[in-house]
């Protein structure tokens, strides 16, 4: 509904065209039913594999599409307009893949990335624990090296793809006494099944599937590790202990751009539904779009949606240019998620009783939007990141 930032090149435009056709033909007819049933969208996942979305940001030399963050953000926003949950299924997987692509050894890249790009092994970024969310340095899951393997014990929670996935990038403590604490944190690639035989591995199991307000369809669950063993050479990302915190926070940058792009999608859909309805619904003998109170709402919604889109485009360009994008990604994530929540709420109010009905998409937008203000770092934390980066980049 808002003006759309141009796509970088014609090849990417073709990819977006294919995404649009898939959304119209395959996603739209089933999204409502799958969402309300909280059902794993197996057929749509197969479609996303065929479209190459699980390798969207993986380099072509490893079988991926090698898309820019700008194109990726467009894809996420468009899918989120129809059903946001689908974007989480491949984004969590890509965050794991990017940890290996950015920080892994050559052997690790050659072994894992083709499996990730093809979705032969789908997975997640496993950071959060019952007592460690935003404060990642407080994790308690441990990995002790014994010869050629690491022995892992601990638990992770609120992990997307935990149940349906086969592998995760696992944040662990390898040195309990390190100071500062982040120097004792490492990253492992931890498969649930043998990558060669597909047989389940000992020592790792899923806990319960977590019930949620929204964001249905994608599984959010728990990992439990009990004397789980994995190869040190293949699984310690980068081959060096103590760098996991850097890897985790580096992976969150694209995650925050993803969350911001989801916010753009929700904001667009809320605005579109509201503009259309306001021209159909009549009170006092005229469409409510002609009432000043509704016009004020629509105008503010349009500005918020467009501003969110521009901040996401800015963050994606900065990511593609290389270097740290804490500031840009934080600003985009903060504003776009708050815009999504605001627009979803206003859209529901514009629609009145119909907005409260499960027959319309608005109640789903209203349930999905709050997650964006929490996931990939709370918006309270984003404010702190933005302020710190402003000061760091502009010394007096």
Short mmCIF file of C-alpha atoms in Angstrom, two decimals:
data_model
loop_
_atom_site.label_atom_id
_atom_site.label_comp_id
_atom_site.label_asym_id
_atom_site.label_seq_id
_atom_site.Cartn_x
_atom_site.Cartn_y
_atom_site.Cartn_z
CA UNK A 1 0.00 0.00 0.00
CA UNK A 2 2.91 2.35 0.74
CA UNK A 3 5.40 3.15 -2.00
CA UNK A 4 7.81 0.27 -2.41
CA UNK A 5 11.58 0.72 -2.43
CA UNK A 6 12.96 -0.48 -5.81
CA UNK A 7 14.53 -3.92 -6.10
CA UNK A 8 18.29 -3.76 -6.81
CA UNK A 9 18.40 -5.65 -10.13
CA UNK A 10 16.37 -7.59 -12.68
CA UNK A 11 17.42 -11.04 -11.47
CA UNK A 12 16.19 -10.21 -7.99
CA UNK A 13 12.99 -8.80 -9.47
CA UNK A 14 12.40 -12.17 -11.15
CA UNK A 15 12.84 -13.94 -7.83
CA UNK A 16 10.34 -11.61 -6.20
CA UNK A 17 7.94 -12.24 -9.04
CA UNK A 18 8.14 -15.98 -8.38
CA UNK A 19 7.54 -15.34 -4.68
CA UNK A 20 4.47 -13.23 -5.45
CA UNK A 21 2.97 -15.96 -7.66
CA UNK A 22 3.63 -18.58 -5.00
CA UNK A 23 1.99 -16.45 -2.32
CA UNK A 24 -1.11 -15.91 -4.42
CA UNK A 25 -1.44 -19.49 -5.62
CA UNK A 26 -0.25 -21.56 -2.66
CA UNK A 27 -0.03 -19.51 0.55
CA UNK A 28 -3.16 -17.36 0.50
CA UNK A 29 -5.65 -20.26 0.16
CA UNK A 30 -4.32 -22.14 3.20
CA UNK A 31 -2.66 -19.61 5.52
CA UNK A 32 -5.74 -18.88 7.63
CA UNK A 33 -6.57 -22.52 8.28
CA UNK A 34 -2.97 -23.49 9.05
CA UNK A 35 -2.55 -20.50 11.36
CA UNK A 36 -5.68 -21.24 13.37
CA UNK A 37 -4.78 -24.93 13.60
CA UNK A 38 -1.18 -24.10 14.57
CA UNK A 39 -0.23 -26.75 12.01
CA UNK A 40 3.25 -27.27 10.56
CA UNK A 41 2.98 -26.14 6.90
CA UNK A 42 4.80 -29.13 5.38
CA UNK A 43 3.72 -28.50 1.78
CA UNK A 44 4.68 -24.83 1.95
CA UNK A 45 8.05 -25.74 3.45
CA UNK A 46 8.63 -28.03 0.46
CA UNK A 47 7.77 -25.09 -1.80
CA UNK A 48 10.22 -22.85 0.03
CA UNK A 49 12.94 -25.46 -0.43
CA UNK A 50 12.21 -25.52 -4.16
CA UNK A 51 12.29 -21.71 -4.29
CA UNK A 52 15.73 -21.79 -2.68
CA UNK A 53 14.75 -19.76 0.37
CA UNK A 54 16.73 -21.94 2.78
CA UNK A 55 19.84 -20.95 0.84
CA UNK A 56 18.79 -17.38 0.12
CA UNK A 57 21.82 -15.79 1.81
CA UNK A 58 24.24 -18.68 1.32
CA UNK A 59 26.97 -18.08 -1.27
CA UNK A 60 26.42 -19.69 -4.70
CA UNK A 61 29.67 -21.66 -4.37
CA UNK A 62 27.94 -23.66 -1.64
CA UNK A 63 24.67 -24.04 -3.53
CA UNK A 64 22.87 -20.97 -2.23
CA UNK A 65 21.24 -18.05 -4.03
CA UNK A 66 23.64 -15.48 -2.60
CA UNK A 67 20.96 -12.80 -2.43
CA UNK A 68 21.63 -9.34 -1.06
CA UNK A 69 20.12 -8.36 2.27
CA UNK A 70 18.07 -5.80 0.34
CA UNK A 71 16.38 -8.46 -1.77
CA UNK A 72 16.03 -10.74 1.22
CA UNK A 73 14.22 -7.98 3.14
CA UNK A 74 11.82 -7.55 0.20
CA UNK A 75 11.07 -11.29 0.24
CA UNK A 76 10.45 -11.33 3.98
CA UNK A 77 8.16 -8.30 3.85
CA UNK A 78 6.09 -9.73 1.00
CA UNK A 79 5.61 -13.11 2.64
CA UNK A 80 4.81 -11.45 5.98
CA UNK A 81 1.97 -9.53 4.35
CA UNK A 82 0.29 -12.89 3.82
CA UNK A 83 1.59 -15.10 6.67
CA UNK A 84 4.51 -14.00 8.83
CA UNK A 85 5.16 -17.44 10.35
CA UNK A 86 6.67 -18.76 7.11
CA UNK A 87 9.50 -16.23 7.26
CA UNK A 88 10.61 -17.52 10.64
CA UNK A 89 11.06 -21.04 9.30
CA UNK A 90 13.77 -20.06 6.83
CA UNK A 91 15.18 -17.05 8.70
CA UNK A 92 16.14 -19.05 11.81
CA UNK A 93 17.79 -21.56 9.50
CA UNK A 94 19.68 -18.82 7.61
CA UNK A 95 20.96 -17.26 10.82
CA UNK A 96 22.53 -20.62 11.64
CA UNK A 97 23.96 -20.92 8.13
CA UNK A 98 25.46 -17.43 8.23
CA UNK A 99 27.31 -18.25 11.45
CA UNK A 100 29.16 -20.97 9.52
CA UNK A 101 29.55 -18.86 6.37
CA UNK A 102 31.00 -15.89 8.26
CA UNK A 103 33.06 -17.64 10.91
CA UNK A 104 33.52 -21.31 10.01
CA UNK A 105 36.68 -23.03 8.84
CA UNK A 106 36.98 -24.01 5.18
CA UNK A 107 36.26 -27.62 6.12
CA UNK A 108 33.17 -26.63 8.05
CA UNK A 109 31.87 -24.47 5.21
CA UNK A 110 32.36 -27.23 2.67
CA UNK A 111 30.67 -29.78 4.92
CA UNK A 112 27.72 -27.84 6.33
CA UNK A 113 26.77 -25.09 3.88
CA UNK A 114 25.71 -27.29 0.93
CA UNK A 115 23.52 -29.25 3.36
CA UNK A 116 22.05 -26.03 4.70
CA UNK A 117 21.52 -24.40 1.29
CA UNK A 118 19.65 -27.43 -0.04
CA UNK A 119 17.66 -27.76 3.22
CA UNK A 120 18.90 -31.33 3.52
CA UNK A 121 19.66 -30.23 7.08
CA UNK A 122 17.28 -27.55 8.34
CA UNK A 123 17.89 -25.88 11.64
CA UNK A 124 17.94 -23.04 14.07
CA UNK A 125 19.97 -20.62 16.13
CA UNK A 126 19.86 -21.95 19.71
CA UNK A 127 20.82 -19.14 22.06
CA UNK A 128 18.01 -18.60 24.58
CA UNK A 129 17.80 -20.47 27.87
CA UNK A 130 15.26 -20.41 30.71
CA UNK A 131 17.46 -17.91 32.60
CA UNK A 132 19.26 -16.27 29.67
CA UNK A 133 17.52 -14.28 26.98
CA UNK A 134 18.80 -10.81 26.20
CA UNK A 135 21.77 -11.44 28.52
CA UNK A 136 23.47 -14.15 26.47
CA UNK A 137 26.50 -14.13 28.73
CA UNK A 138 24.32 -15.74 31.42
CA UNK A 139 23.92 -19.03 29.51
CA UNK A 140 24.54 -22.23 31.49
CA UNK A 141 24.76 -24.86 28.75
CA UNK A 142 28.30 -26.27 28.88
CA UNK A 143 30.58 -27.99 26.38
CA UNK A 144 33.64 -29.81 27.69
CA UNK A 145 36.27 -31.02 25.26
CA UNK A 146 37.30 -34.66 25.64
CA UNK A 147 39.73 -35.65 22.94
CA UNK A 148 38.16 -35.16 19.53
CA UNK A 149 34.65 -34.43 20.80
CA UNK A 150 32.74 -31.94 22.90
CA UNK A 151 30.38 -33.22 25.58
CA UNK A 152 27.36 -30.92 25.95
CA UNK A 153 24.92 -30.57 28.85
CA UNK A 154 22.18 -28.01 29.23
CA UNK A 155 18.89 -26.78 27.81
CA UNK A 156 17.69 -24.19 25.32
CA UNK A 157 14.18 -22.77 25.05
CA UNK A 158 12.05 -20.65 22.69
CA UNK A 159 13.97 -22.04 19.72
CA UNK A 160 12.26 -21.73 16.32
CA UNK A 161 12.53 -24.95 14.26
CA UNK A 162 13.55 -26.89 17.38
CA UNK A 163 11.16 -29.75 16.67
CA UNK A 164 11.04 -29.86 12.88
CA UNK A 165 14.72 -28.99 12.40
CA UNK A 166 17.63 -31.42 12.38
CA UNK A 167 20.52 -29.21 13.56
CA UNK A 168 21.24 -26.01 15.44
CA UNK A 169 23.96 -23.44 15.98
CA UNK A 170 24.37 -23.89 19.72
CA UNK A 171 25.78 -21.27 22.08
CA UNK A 172 27.70 -22.91 24.94
CA UNK A 173 30.04 -22.16 27.82
CA UNK A 174 33.48 -23.71 27.26
CA UNK A 175 35.17 -21.82 30.10
CA UNK A 176 33.11 -21.18 33.23
CA UNK A 177 35.74 -18.98 34.82
CA UNK A 178 36.59 -16.67 31.91
CA UNK A 179 36.58 -12.93 32.53
CA UNK A 180 34.99 -11.08 30.93
CA UNK A 181 32.28 -13.73 30.65
CA UNK A 182 31.90 -13.55 26.87
CA UNK A 183 35.42 -14.95 26.42
CA UNK A 184 34.22 -18.26 27.81
CA UNK A 185 31.45 -18.66 25.23
CA UNK A 186 31.76 -20.73 22.05
CA UNK A 187 29.51 -21.79 19.17
CA UNK A 188 28.89 -25.36 18.08
CA UNK A 189 27.00 -26.80 15.13
CA UNK A 190 24.98 -29.50 16.88
CA UNK A 191 23.03 -31.97 14.71
CA UNK A 192 20.13 -33.97 16.13
CA UNK A 193 20.63 -36.63 13.46
CA UNK A 194 23.73 -38.06 11.82
CA UNK A 195 24.26 -35.93 8.67
CA UNK A 196 25.30 -39.02 6.72
CA UNK A 197 22.83 -41.69 7.86
CA UNK A 198 20.01 -39.48 9.21
CA UNK A 199 19.84 -41.69 12.28
CA UNK A 200 18.93 -39.89 15.56
CA UNK A 201 21.93 -39.05 17.73
CA UNK A 202 22.16 -39.86 21.41
CA UNK A 203 22.13 -37.21 24.09
CA UNK A 204 19.85 -34.64 22.45
CA UNK A 205 16.09 -34.51 22.56
CA UNK A 206 13.27 -32.03 22.26
CA UNK A 207 11.27 -30.83 25.21
CA UNK A 208 7.72 -29.57 24.84
CA UNK A 209 6.33 -27.52 21.98
CA UNK A 210 5.62 -24.06 23.39
CA UNK A 211 2.14 -22.61 22.90
CA UNK A 212 2.06 -18.99 21.77
CA UNK A 213 -0.32 -16.04 21.37
CA UNK A 214 0.46 -15.87 17.65
CA UNK A 215 3.22 -16.80 15.22
CA UNK A 216 1.54 -20.17 14.78
CA UNK A 217 2.56 -22.88 12.34
CA UNK A 218 6.26 -22.55 13.10
CA UNK A 219 7.35 -24.75 15.99
CA UNK A 220 8.87 -23.04 19.01
CA UNK A 221 10.38 -25.59 21.35
CA UNK A 222 13.12 -26.76 23.64
CA UNK A 223 16.43 -28.56 23.19
CA UNK A 224 17.73 -30.73 26.02
CA UNK A 225 21.34 -31.95 25.94
CA UNK A 226 22.51 -34.74 28.26
CA UNK A 227 26.08 -35.91 27.66
CA UNK A 228 25.62 -35.15 23.98
CA UNK A 229 28.79 -35.57 21.89
CA UNK A 230 29.79 -33.81 18.68
CA UNK A 231 32.98 -33.62 16.62
CA UNK A 232 35.33 -30.83 17.65
CA UNK A 233 36.70 -30.35 14.12
CA UNK A 234 33.33 -30.19 12.39
CA UNK A 235 31.27 -28.58 15.12
CA UNK A 236 33.36 -25.93 16.91
CA UNK A 237 32.67 -23.00 14.59
CA UNK A 238 35.91 -21.37 13.52
CA UNK A 239 37.97 -24.02 15.30
CA UNK A 240 38.64 -21.70 18.24
CA UNK A 241 36.96 -21.43 21.62
CA UNK A 242 35.83 -18.13 23.11
CA UNK A 243 34.40 -16.50 19.98
CA UNK A 244 30.80 -17.64 20.26
CA UNK A 245 29.39 -14.43 21.71
CA UNK A 246 30.71 -12.45 18.73
CA UNK A 247 29.22 -15.02 16.35
CA UNK A 248 25.83 -14.89 18.06
CA UNK A 249 25.60 -11.12 18.02
CA UNK A 250 26.83 -11.04 14.42
CA UNK A 251 24.06 -13.44 13.43
CA UNK A 252 21.48 -11.26 15.16
CA UNK A 253 22.11 -8.40 12.75
CA UNK A 254 20.43 -10.17 9.83
CA UNK A 255 17.85 -11.49 12.28
CA UNK A 256 16.94 -7.96 13.28
CA UNK A 257 16.67 -6.89 9.65
CA UNK A 258 14.39 -9.88 9.13
CA UNK A 259 12.20 -8.91 12.08
CA UNK A 260 12.05 -5.35 10.82
CA UNK A 261 11.04 -6.57 7.35
CA UNK A 262 8.29 -8.65 8.94
CA UNK A 263 7.11 -5.47 10.60
CA UNK A 264 6.97 -3.78 7.21
CA UNK A 265 4.85 -6.65 5.87
CA UNK A 266 2.39 -6.50 8.76
CA UNK A 267 2.20 -2.71 8.55
CA UNK A 268 1.52 -2.80 4.81
CA UNK A 269 -1.24 -5.39 5.16
CA UNK A 270 -2.87 -3.53 8.05
CA UNK A 271 -2.81 -0.31 6.03
CA UNK A 272 -4.12 -1.95 2.87
CA UNK A 273 -7.00 -3.65 4.68
CA UNK A 274 -7.89 -0.41 6.44
CA UNK A 275 -7.88 1.77 3.32
CA UNK A 276 -10.06 -0.72 1.46
CA UNK A 277 -12.52 -1.18 4.30
CA UNK A 278 -12.78 2.55 4.99
CA UNK A 279 -14.06 3.09 1.45
CA UNK A 280 -16.70 0.37 1.75
CA UNK A 281 -18.01 0.80 5.27
CA UNK A 282 -20.52 3.64 5.58
CA UNK A 283 -21.79 5.63 8.56
CA UNK A 284 -23.81 8.82 8.62
CA UNK A 285 -24.58 8.31 4.95
CA UNK A 286 -21.00 8.26 3.68
CA UNK A 287 -17.89 6.02 3.64
CA UNK A 288 -15.93 6.24 6.87
CA UNK A 289 -12.92 7.23 4.75
CA UNK A 290 -14.61 10.61 4.45
CA UNK A 291 -14.75 11.08 8.22
CA UNK A 292 -11.91 13.17 9.56
CA UNK A 293 -11.22 10.84 12.49
CA UNK A 294 -10.55 7.94 10.11
CA UNK A 295 -8.56 10.10 7.70
CA UNK A 296 -6.22 11.10 10.52
CA UNK A 297 -5.66 7.45 11.39
CA UNK A 298 -5.01 6.42 7.80
CA UNK A 299 -2.55 9.26 7.23
CA UNK A 300 -0.51 8.41 10.31
CA UNK A 301 -0.56 4.71 9.41
CA UNK A 302 0.73 5.43 5.90
CA UNK A 303 3.61 7.54 7.23
CA UNK A 304 4.60 4.87 9.76
CA UNK A 305 4.52 2.11 7.16
CA UNK A 306 6.65 4.03 4.69
CA UNK A 307 9.13 5.17 7.33
CA UNK A 308 9.52 1.57 8.48
CA UNK A 309 10.19 0.45 4.93
CA UNK A 310 12.86 3.09 4.41
CA UNK A 311 14.63 2.21 7.67
CA UNK A 312 14.69 -1.45 6.67
CA UNK A 313 16.09 -0.55 3.24
CA UNK A 314 18.75 1.58 4.94
CA UNK A 315 19.75 -1.26 7.27
CA UNK A 316 19.85 -3.80 4.43
CA UNK A 317 22.08 -1.54 2.31
CA UNK A 318 24.43 -1.06 5.25
CA UNK A 319 24.57 -4.82 5.81
CA UNK A 320 25.40 -5.43 2.15
CA UNK A 321 28.21 -2.87 2.37
CA UNK A 322 29.91 -4.89 5.13
CA UNK A 323 30.96 -3.91 8.61
CA UNK A 324 28.86 -3.56 11.75
CA UNK A 325 25.25 -2.47 11.41
CA UNK A 326 24.18 -2.43 15.06
CA UNK A 327 22.82 1.09 14.70
CA UNK A 328 21.01 0.63 11.39
CA UNK A 329 19.58 -2.79 12.22
CA UNK A 330 18.58 -1.63 15.70
CA UNK A 331 16.79 1.45 14.36
CA UNK A 332 14.97 -0.57 11.72
CA UNK A 333 13.97 -3.33 14.13
CA UNK A 334 12.79 -0.89 16.79
CA UNK A 335 10.75 1.39 14.54
CA UNK A 336 9.30 -1.23 12.17
CA UNK A 337 8.17 -3.54 14.97
CA UNK A 338 6.51 -0.70 16.87
CA UNK A 339 4.90 0.45 13.62
CA UNK A 340 3.56 -3.06 13.00
CA UNK A 341 2.01 -3.18 16.47
CA UNK A 342 0.54 0.31 16.10
CA UNK A 343 -0.91 -0.31 12.64
CA UNK A 344 -2.33 -3.72 13.57
CA UNK A 345 -4.09 -2.10 16.52
CA UNK A 346 -5.42 0.83 14.51
CA UNK A 347 -6.60 -1.46 11.72
CA UNK A 348 -8.56 -3.54 14.20
CA UNK A 349 -10.19 -0.39 15.58
CA UNK A 350 -11.04 0.96 12.14
CA UNK A 351 -12.77 -2.32 11.32
CA UNK A 352 -14.74 -2.26 14.57
CA UNK A 353 -16.39 -5.56 15.46
CA UNK A 354 -15.24 -7.10 12.17
CA UNK A 355 -11.64 -6.50 13.17
CA UNK A 356 -12.23 -8.68 16.24
CA UNK A 357 -13.43 -11.58 14.10
CA UNK A 358 -11.25 -14.58 13.36
CA UNK A 359 -12.67 -14.59 9.84
CA UNK A 360 -10.47 -11.63 8.88
CA UNK A 361 -6.69 -11.41 8.73
CA UNK A 362 -6.59 -8.49 11.18
CA UNK A 363 -6.82 -10.56 14.34
CA UNK A 364 -3.78 -12.54 13.16
CA UNK A 365 -1.81 -9.36 12.51
CA UNK A 366 -2.83 -8.17 15.96
CA UNK A 367 -1.55 -11.39 17.57
CA UNK A 368 1.65 -11.62 15.51
CA UNK A 369 2.85 -8.03 15.87
CA UNK A 370 3.78 -8.05 19.60
CA UNK A 371 6.38 -10.76 18.97
CA UNK A 372 8.36 -8.37 16.79
CA UNK A 373 8.86 -6.01 19.72
CA UNK A 374 10.36 -8.89 21.74
CA UNK A 375 12.19 -11.21 19.34
CA UNK A 376 15.85 -10.80 18.31
CA UNK A 377 16.44 -8.44 21.22
CA UNK A 378 13.70 -6.48 22.97
CA UNK A 379 12.94 -2.96 21.85
CA UNK A 380 14.11 -1.73 25.22
CA UNK A 381 17.50 -3.22 24.38
CA UNK A 382 17.38 -1.74 20.88
CA UNK A 383 17.09 1.74 22.37
CA UNK A 384 20.27 1.15 24.37
CA UNK A 385 22.11 -0.22 21.33
CA UNK A 386 21.06 2.76 19.22
CA UNK A 387 22.17 5.27 21.86
CA UNK A 388 25.52 3.57 22.46
CA UNK A 389 26.28 3.37 18.76
CA UNK A 390 25.35 7.01 18.24
CA UNK A 391 27.83 8.03 20.91
CA UNK A 392 30.52 5.64 19.64
CA UNK A 393 30.20 6.88 16.07
CA UNK A 394 30.07 10.56 17.02
CA UNK A 395 32.70 11.21 19.69
CA UNK A 396 32.78 14.73 21.12
#
